[in-house]
PDB file of N, CA and C in Angstrom:
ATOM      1  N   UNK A  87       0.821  -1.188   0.000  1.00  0.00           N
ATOM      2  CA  UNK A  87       0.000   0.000   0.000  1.00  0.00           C
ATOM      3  C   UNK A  87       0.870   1.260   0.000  1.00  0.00           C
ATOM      4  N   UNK A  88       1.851   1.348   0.767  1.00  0.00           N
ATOM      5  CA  UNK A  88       2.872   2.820   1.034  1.00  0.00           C
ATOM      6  C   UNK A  88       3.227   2.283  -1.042  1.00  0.00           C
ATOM      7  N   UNK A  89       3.879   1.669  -0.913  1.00  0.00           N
ATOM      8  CA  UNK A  89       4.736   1.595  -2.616  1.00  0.00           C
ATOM      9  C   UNK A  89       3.428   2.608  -3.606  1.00  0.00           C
ATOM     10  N   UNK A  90       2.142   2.063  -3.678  1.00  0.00           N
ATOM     11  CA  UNK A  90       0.925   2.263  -4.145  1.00  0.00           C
ATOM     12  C   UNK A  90       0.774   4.190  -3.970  1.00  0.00           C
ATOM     13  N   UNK A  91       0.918   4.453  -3.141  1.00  0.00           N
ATOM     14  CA  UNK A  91       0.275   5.708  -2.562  1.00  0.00           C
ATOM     15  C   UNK A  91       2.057   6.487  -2.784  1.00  0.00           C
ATOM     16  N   UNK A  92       3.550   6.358  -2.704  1.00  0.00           N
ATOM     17  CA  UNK A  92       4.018   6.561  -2.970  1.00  0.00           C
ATOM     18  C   UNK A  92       4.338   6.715  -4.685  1.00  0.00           C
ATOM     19  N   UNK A  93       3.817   6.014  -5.363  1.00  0.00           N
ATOM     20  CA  UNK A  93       3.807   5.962  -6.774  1.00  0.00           C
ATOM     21  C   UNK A  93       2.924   7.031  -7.414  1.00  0.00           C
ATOM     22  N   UNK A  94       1.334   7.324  -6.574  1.00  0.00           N
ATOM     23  CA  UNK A  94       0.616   8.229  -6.928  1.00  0.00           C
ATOM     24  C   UNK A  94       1.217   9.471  -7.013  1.00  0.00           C
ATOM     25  N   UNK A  95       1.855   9.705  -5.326  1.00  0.00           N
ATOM     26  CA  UNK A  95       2.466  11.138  -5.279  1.00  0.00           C
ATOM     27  C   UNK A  95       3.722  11.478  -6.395  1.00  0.00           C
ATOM     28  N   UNK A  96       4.010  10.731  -6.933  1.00  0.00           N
ATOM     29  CA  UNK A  96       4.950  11.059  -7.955  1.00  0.00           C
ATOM     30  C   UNK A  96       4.381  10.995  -9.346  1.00  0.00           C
ATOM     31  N   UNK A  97       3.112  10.650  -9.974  1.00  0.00           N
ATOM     32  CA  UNK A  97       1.990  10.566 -10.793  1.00  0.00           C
ATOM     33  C   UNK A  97       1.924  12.167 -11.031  1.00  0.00           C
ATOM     34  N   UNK A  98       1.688  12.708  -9.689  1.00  0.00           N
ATOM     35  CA  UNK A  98       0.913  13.913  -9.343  1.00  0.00           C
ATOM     36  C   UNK A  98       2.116  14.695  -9.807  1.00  0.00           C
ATOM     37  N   UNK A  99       3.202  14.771  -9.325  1.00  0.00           N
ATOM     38  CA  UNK A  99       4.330  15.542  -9.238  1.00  0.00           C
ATOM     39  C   UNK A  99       4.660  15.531 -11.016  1.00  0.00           C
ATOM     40  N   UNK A 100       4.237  14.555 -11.395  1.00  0.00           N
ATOM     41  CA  UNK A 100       4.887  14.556 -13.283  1.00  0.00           C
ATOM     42  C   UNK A 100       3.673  15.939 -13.675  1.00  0.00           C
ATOM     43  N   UNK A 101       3.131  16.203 -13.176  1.00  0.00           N
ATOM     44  CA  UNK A 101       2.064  17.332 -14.126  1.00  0.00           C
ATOM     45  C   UNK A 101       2.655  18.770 -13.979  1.00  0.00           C
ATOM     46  N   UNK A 102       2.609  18.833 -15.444  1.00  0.00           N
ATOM     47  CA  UNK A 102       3.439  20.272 -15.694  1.00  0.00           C
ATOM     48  C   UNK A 102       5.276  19.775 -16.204  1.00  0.00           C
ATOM     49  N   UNK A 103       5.582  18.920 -16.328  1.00  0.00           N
ATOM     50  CA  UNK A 103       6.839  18.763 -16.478  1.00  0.00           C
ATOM     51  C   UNK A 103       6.998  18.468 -17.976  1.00  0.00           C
ATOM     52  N   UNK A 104       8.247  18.358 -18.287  1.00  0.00           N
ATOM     53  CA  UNK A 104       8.611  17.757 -19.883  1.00  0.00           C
ATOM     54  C   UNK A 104       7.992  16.340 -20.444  1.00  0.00           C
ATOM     55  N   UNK A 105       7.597  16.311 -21.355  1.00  0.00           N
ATOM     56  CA  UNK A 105       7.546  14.908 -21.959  1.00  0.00           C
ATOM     57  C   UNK A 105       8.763  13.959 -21.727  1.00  0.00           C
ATOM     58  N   UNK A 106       9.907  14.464 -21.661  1.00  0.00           N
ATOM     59  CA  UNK A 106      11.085  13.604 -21.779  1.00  0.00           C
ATOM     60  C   UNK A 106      10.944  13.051 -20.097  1.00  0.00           C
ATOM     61  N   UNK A 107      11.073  14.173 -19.228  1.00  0.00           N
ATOM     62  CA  UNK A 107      11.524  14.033 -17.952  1.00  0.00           C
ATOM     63  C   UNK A 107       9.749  13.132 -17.034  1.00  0.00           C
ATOM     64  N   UNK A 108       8.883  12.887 -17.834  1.00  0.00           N
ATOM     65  CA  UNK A 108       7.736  12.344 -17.614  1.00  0.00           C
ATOM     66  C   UNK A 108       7.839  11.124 -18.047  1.00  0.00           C
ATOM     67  N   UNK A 109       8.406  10.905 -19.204  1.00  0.00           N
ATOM     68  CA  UNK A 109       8.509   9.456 -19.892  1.00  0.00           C
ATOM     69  C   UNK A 109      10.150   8.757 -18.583  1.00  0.00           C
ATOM     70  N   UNK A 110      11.079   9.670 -18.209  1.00  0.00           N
ATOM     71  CA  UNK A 110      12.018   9.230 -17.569  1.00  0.00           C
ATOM     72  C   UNK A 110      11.029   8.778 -16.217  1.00  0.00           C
ATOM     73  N   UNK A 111      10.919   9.887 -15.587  1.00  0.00           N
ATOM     74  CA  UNK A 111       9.940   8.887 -14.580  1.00  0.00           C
ATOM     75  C   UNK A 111       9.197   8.133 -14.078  1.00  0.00           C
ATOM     76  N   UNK A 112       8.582   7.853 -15.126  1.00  0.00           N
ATOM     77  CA  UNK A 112       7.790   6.981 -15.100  1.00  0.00           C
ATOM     78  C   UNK A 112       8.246   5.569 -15.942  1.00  0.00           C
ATOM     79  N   UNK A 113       9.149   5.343 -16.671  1.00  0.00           N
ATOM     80  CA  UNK A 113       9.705   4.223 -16.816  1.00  0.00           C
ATOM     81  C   UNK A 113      10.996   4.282 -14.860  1.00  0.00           C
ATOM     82  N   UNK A 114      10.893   5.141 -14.993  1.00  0.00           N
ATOM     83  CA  UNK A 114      12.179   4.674 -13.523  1.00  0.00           C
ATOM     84  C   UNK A 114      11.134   4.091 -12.269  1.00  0.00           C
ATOM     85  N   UNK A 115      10.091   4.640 -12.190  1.00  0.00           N
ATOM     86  CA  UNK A 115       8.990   3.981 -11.378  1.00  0.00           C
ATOM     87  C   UNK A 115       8.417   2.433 -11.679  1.00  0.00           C
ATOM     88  N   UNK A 116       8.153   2.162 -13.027  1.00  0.00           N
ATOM     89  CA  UNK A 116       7.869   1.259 -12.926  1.00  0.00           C
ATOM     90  C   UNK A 116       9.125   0.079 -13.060  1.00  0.00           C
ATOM     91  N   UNK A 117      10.412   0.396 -13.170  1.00  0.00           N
ATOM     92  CA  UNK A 117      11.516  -0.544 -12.712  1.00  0.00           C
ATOM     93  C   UNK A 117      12.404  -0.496 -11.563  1.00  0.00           C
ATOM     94  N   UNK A 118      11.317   0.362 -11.261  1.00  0.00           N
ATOM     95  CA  UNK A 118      11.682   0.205  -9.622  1.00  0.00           C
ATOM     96  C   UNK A 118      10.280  -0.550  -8.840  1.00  0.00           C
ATOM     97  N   UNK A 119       9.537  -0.969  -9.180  1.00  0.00           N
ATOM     98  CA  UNK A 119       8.263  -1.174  -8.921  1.00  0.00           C
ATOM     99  C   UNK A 119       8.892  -2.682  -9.126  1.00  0.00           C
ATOM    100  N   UNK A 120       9.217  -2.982 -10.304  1.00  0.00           N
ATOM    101  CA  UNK A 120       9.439  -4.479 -10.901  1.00  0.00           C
ATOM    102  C   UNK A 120      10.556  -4.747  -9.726  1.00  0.00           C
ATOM    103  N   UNK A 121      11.559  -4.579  -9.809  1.00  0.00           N
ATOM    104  CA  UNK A 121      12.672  -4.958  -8.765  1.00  0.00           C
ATOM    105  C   UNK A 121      12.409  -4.962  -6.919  1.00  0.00           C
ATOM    106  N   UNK A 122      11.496  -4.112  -6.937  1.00  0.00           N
ATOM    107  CA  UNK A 122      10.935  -4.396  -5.347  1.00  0.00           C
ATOM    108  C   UNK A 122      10.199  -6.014  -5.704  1.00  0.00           C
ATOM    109  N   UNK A 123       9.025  -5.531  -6.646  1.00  0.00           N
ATOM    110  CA  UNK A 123       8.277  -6.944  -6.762  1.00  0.00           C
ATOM    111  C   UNK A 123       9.046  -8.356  -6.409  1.00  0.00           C
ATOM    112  N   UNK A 124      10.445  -8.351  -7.455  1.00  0.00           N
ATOM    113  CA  UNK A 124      10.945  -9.619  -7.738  1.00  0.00           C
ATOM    114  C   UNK A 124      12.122  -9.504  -6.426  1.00  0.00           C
ATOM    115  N   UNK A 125      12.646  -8.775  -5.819  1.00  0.00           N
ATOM    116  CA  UNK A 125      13.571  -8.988  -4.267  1.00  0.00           C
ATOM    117  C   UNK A 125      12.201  -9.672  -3.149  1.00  0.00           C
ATOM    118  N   UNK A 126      11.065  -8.510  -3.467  1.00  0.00           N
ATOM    119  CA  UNK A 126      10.167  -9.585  -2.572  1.00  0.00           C
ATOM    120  C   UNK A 126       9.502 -10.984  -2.730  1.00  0.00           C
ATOM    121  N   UNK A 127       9.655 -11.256  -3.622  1.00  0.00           N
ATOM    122  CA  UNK A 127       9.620 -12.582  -3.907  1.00  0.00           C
ATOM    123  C   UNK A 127      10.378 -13.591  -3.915  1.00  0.00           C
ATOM    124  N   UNK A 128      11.341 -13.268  -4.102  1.00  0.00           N
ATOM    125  CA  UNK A 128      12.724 -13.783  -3.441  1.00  0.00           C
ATOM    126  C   UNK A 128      12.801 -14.015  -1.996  1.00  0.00           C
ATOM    127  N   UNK A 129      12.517 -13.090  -1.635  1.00  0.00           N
ATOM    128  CA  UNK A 129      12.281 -13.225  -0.190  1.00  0.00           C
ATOM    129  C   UNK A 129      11.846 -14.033  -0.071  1.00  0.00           C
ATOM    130  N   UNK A 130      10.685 -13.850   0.094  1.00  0.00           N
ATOM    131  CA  UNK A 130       8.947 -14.728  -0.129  1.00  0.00           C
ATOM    132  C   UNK A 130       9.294 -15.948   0.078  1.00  0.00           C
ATOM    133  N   UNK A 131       9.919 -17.007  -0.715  1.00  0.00           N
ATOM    134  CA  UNK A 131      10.557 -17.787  -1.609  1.00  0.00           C
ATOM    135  C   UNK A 131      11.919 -18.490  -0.135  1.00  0.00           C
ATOM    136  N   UNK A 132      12.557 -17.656   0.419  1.00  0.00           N
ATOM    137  CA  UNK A 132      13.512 -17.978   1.806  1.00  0.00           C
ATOM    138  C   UNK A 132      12.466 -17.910   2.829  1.00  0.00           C
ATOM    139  N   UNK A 133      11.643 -17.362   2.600  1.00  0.00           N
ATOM    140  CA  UNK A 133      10.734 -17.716   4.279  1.00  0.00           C
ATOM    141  C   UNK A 133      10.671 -16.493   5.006  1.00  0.00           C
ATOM    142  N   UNK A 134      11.098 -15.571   4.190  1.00  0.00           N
ATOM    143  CA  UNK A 134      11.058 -14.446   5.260  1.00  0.00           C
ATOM    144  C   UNK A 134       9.813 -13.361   5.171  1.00  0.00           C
ATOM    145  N   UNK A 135       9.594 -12.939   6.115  1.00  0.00           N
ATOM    146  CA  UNK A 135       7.821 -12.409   6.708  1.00  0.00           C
ATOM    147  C   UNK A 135       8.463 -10.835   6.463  1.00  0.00           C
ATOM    148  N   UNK A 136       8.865 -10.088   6.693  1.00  0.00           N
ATOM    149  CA  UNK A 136       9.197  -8.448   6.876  1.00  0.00           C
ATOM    150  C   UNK A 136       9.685  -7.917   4.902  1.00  0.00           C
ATOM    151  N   UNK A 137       8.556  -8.420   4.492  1.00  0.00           N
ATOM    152  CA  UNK A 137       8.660  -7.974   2.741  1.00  0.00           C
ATOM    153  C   UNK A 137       8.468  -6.522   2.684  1.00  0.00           C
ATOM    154  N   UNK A 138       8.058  -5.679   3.722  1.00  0.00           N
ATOM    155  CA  UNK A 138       7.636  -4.369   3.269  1.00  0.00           C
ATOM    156  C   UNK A 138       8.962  -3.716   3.529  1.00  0.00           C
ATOM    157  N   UNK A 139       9.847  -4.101   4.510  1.00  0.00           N
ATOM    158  CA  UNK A 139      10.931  -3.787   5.183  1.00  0.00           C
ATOM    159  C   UNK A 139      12.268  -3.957   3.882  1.00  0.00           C
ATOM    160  N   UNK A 140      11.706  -4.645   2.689  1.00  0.00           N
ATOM    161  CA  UNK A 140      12.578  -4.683   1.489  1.00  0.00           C
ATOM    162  C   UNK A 140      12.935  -3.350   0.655  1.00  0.00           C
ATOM    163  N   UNK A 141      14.042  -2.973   0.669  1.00  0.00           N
ATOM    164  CA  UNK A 141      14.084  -1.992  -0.273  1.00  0.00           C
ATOM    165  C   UNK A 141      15.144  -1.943  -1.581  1.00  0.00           C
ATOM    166  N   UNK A 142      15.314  -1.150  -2.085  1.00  0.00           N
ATOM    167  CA  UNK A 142      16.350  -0.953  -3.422  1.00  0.00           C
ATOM    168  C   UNK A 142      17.872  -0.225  -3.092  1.00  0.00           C
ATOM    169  N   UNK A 143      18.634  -0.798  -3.352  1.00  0.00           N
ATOM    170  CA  UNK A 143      19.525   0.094  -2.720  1.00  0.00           C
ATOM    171  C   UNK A 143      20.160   1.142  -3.571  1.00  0.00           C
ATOM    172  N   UNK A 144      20.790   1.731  -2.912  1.00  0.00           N
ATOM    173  CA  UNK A 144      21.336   3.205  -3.646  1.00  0.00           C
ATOM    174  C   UNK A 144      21.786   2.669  -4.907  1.00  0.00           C
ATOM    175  N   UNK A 145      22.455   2.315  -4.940  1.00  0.00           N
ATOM    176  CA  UNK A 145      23.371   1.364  -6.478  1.00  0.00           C
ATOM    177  C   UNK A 145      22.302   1.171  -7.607  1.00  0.00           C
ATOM    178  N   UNK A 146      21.116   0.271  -6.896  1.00  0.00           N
ATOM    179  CA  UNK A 146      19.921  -0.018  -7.505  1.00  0.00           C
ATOM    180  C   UNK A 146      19.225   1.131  -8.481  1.00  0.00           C
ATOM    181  N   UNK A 147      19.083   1.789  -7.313  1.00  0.00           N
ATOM    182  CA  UNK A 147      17.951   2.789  -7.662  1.00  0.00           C
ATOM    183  C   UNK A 147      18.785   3.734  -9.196  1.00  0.00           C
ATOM    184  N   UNK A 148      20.180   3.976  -8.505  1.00  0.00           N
ATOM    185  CA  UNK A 148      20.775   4.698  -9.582  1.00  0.00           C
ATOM    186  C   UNK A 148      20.938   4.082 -10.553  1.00  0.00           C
ATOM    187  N   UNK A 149      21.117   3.342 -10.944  1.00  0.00           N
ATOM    188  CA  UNK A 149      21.161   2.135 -12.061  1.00  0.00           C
ATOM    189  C   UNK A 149      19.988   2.319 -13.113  1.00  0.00           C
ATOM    190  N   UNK A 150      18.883   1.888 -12.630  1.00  0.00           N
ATOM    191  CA  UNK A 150      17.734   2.412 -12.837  1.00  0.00           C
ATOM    192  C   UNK A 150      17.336   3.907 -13.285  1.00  0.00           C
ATOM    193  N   UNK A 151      17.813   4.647 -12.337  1.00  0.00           N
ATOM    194  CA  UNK A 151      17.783   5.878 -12.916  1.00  0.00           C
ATOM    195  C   UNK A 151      18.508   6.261 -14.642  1.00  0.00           C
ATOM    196  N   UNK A 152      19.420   5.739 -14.221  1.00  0.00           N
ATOM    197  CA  UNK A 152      20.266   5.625 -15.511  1.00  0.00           C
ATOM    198  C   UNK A 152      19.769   4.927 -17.087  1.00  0.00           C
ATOM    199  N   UNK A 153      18.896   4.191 -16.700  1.00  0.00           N
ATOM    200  CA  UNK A 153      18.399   3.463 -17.463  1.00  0.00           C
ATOM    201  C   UNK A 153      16.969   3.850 -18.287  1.00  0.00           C
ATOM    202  N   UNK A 154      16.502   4.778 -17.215  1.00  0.00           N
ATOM    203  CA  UNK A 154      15.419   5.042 -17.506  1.00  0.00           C
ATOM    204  C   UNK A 154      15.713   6.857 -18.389  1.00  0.00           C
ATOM    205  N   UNK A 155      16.723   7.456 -18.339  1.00  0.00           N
ATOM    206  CA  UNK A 155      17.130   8.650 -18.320  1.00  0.00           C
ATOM    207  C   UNK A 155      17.505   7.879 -20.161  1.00  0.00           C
ATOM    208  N   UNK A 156      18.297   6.987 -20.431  1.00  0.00           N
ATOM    209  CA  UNK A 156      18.301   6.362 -21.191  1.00  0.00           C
ATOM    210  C   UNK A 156      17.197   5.998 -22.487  1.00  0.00           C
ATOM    211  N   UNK A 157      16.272   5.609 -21.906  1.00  0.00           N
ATOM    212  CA  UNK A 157      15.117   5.017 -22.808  1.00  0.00           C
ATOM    213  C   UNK A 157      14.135   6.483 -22.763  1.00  0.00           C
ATOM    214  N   UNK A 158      13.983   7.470 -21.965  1.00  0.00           N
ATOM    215  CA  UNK A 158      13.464   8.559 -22.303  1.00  0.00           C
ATOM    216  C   UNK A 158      13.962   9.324 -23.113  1.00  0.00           C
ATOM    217  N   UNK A 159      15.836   9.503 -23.595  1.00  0.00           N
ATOM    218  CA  UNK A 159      16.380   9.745 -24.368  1.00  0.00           C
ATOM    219  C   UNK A 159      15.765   9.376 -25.558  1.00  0.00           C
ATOM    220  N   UNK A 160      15.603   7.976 -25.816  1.00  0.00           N
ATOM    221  CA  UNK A 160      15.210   7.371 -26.749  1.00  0.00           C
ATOM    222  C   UNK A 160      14.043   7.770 -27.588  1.00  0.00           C
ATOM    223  N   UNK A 161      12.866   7.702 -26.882  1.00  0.00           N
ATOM    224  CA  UNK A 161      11.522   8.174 -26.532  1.00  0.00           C
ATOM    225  C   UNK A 161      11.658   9.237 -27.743  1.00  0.00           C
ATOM    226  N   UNK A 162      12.179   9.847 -27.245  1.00  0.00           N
ATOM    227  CA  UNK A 162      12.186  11.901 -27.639  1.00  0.00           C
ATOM    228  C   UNK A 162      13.030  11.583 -29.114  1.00  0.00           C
ATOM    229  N   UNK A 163      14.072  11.178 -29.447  1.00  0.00           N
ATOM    230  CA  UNK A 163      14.522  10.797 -30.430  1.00  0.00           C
ATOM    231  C   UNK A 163      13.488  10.161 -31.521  1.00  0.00           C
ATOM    232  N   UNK A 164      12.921   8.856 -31.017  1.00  0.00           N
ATOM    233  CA  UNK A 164      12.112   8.365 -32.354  1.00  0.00           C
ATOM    234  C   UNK A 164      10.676   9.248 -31.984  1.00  0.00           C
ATOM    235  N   UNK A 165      10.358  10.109 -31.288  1.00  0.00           N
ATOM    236  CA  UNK A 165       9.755  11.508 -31.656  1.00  0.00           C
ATOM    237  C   UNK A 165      10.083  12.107 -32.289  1.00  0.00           C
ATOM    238  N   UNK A 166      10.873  12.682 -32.341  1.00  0.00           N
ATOM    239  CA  UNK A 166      11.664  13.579 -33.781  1.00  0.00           C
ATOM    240  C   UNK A 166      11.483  12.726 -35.166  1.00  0.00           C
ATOM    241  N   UNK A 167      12.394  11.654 -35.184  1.00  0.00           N
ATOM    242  CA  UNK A 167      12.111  11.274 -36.522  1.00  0.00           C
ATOM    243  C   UNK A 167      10.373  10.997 -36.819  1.00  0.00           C
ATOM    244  N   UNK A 168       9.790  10.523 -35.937  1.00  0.00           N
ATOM    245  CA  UNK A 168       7.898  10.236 -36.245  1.00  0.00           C
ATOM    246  C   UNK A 168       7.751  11.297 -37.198  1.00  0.00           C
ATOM    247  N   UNK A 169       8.406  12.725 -36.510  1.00  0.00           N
ATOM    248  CA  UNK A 169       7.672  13.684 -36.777  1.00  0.00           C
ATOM    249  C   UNK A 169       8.267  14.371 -38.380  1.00  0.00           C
ATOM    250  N   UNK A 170       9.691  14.437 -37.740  1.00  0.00           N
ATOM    251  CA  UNK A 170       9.930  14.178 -39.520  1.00  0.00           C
ATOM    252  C   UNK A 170       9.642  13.297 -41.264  1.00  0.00           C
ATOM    253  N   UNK A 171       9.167  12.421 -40.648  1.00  0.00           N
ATOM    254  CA  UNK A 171       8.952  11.532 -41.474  1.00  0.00           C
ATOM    255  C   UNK A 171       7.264  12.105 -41.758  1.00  0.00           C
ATOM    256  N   UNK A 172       6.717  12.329 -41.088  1.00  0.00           N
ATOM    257  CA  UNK A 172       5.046  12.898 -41.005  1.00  0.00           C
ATOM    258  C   UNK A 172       5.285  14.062 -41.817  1.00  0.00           C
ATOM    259  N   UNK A 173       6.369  15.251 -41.637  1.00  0.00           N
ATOM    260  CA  UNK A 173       5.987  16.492 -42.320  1.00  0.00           C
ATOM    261  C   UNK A 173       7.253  16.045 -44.028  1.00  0.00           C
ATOM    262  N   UNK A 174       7.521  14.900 -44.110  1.00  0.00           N
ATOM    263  CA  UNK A 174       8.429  14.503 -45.059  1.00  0.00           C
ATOM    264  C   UNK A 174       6.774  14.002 -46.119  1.00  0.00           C
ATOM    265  N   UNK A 175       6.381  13.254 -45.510  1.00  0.00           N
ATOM    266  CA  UNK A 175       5.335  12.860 -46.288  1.00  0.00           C
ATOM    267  C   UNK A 175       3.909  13.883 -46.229  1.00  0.00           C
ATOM    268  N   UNK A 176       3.707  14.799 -45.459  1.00  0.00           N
ATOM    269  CA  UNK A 176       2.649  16.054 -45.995  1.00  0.00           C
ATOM    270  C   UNK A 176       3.677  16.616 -46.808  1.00  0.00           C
ATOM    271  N   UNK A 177       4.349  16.975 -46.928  1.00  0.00           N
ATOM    272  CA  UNK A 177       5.360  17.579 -47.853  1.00  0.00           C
ATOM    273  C   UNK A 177       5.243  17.068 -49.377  1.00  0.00           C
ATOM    274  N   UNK A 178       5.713  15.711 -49.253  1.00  0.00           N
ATOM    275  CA  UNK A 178       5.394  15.331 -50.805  1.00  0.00           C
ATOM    276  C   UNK A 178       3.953  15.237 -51.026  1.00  0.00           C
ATOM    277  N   UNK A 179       2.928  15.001 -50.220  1.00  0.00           N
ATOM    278  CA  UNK A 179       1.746  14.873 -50.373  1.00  0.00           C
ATOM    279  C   UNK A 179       1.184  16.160 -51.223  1.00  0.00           C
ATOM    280  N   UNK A 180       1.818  17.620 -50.735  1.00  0.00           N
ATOM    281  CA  UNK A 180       1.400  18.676 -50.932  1.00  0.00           C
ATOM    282  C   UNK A 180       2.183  18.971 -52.567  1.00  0.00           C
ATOM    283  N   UNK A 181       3.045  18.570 -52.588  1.00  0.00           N
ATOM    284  CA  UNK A 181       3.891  18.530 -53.995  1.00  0.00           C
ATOM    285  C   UNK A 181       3.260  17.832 -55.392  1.00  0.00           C
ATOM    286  N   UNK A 182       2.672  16.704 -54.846  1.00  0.00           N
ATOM    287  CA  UNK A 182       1.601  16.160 -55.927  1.00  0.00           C
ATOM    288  C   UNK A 182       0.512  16.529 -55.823  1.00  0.00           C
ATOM    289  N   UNK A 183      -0.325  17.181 -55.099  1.00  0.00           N
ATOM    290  CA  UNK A 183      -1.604  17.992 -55.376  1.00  0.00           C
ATOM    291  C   UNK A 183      -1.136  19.008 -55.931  1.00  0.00           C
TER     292      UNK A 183
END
């Protein structure tokens, strides 16, 4: 439930921000979401009861960060070309009418 209600408040916090830095956070949330999931299951899995008490560690998290700073890079890139390729083809579109 805290992970849940912690995820919202950062939902909230993306409004008003960049597309890039929105697509970064929110891929860094949800692989940080995945890696809690799968350490607690792991857990799970040894027998141990204190799963909420699991966290990501600094290394983790930055990793992640990195990764996600990464694929939002990306994001914004094959945005550009979408968009070039869209005014490449109204372009010739407009050339043969």
């Amino acid at each position: 439930m805290n992970d849940r209600t912690a995820a919202l408040k950062q939902e909230i916090a993306l409004v008003g921000q960049s597309n890039e830095e929105q697509v970064r956070r929110r891929a860094a949330l949800n692989m940080e979401q995945n890696a809690l999931a799968d350490l607690r299951e792991e857990a799970r899995k040894k027998g141990e009861t204190d799963l909420e008490g699991i966290t990501l560690s600094p290394d983790k998290i930055n990793a992640i960060n990195r990764e996600a700073a990464a694929y939002a890079e990306q994001v914004q890139v094959l945005q550009k070309v979408q968009e070039a390729q869209q005014n490449a083809e109204n372009a010739a579109r407009e050339f043969y009418d």
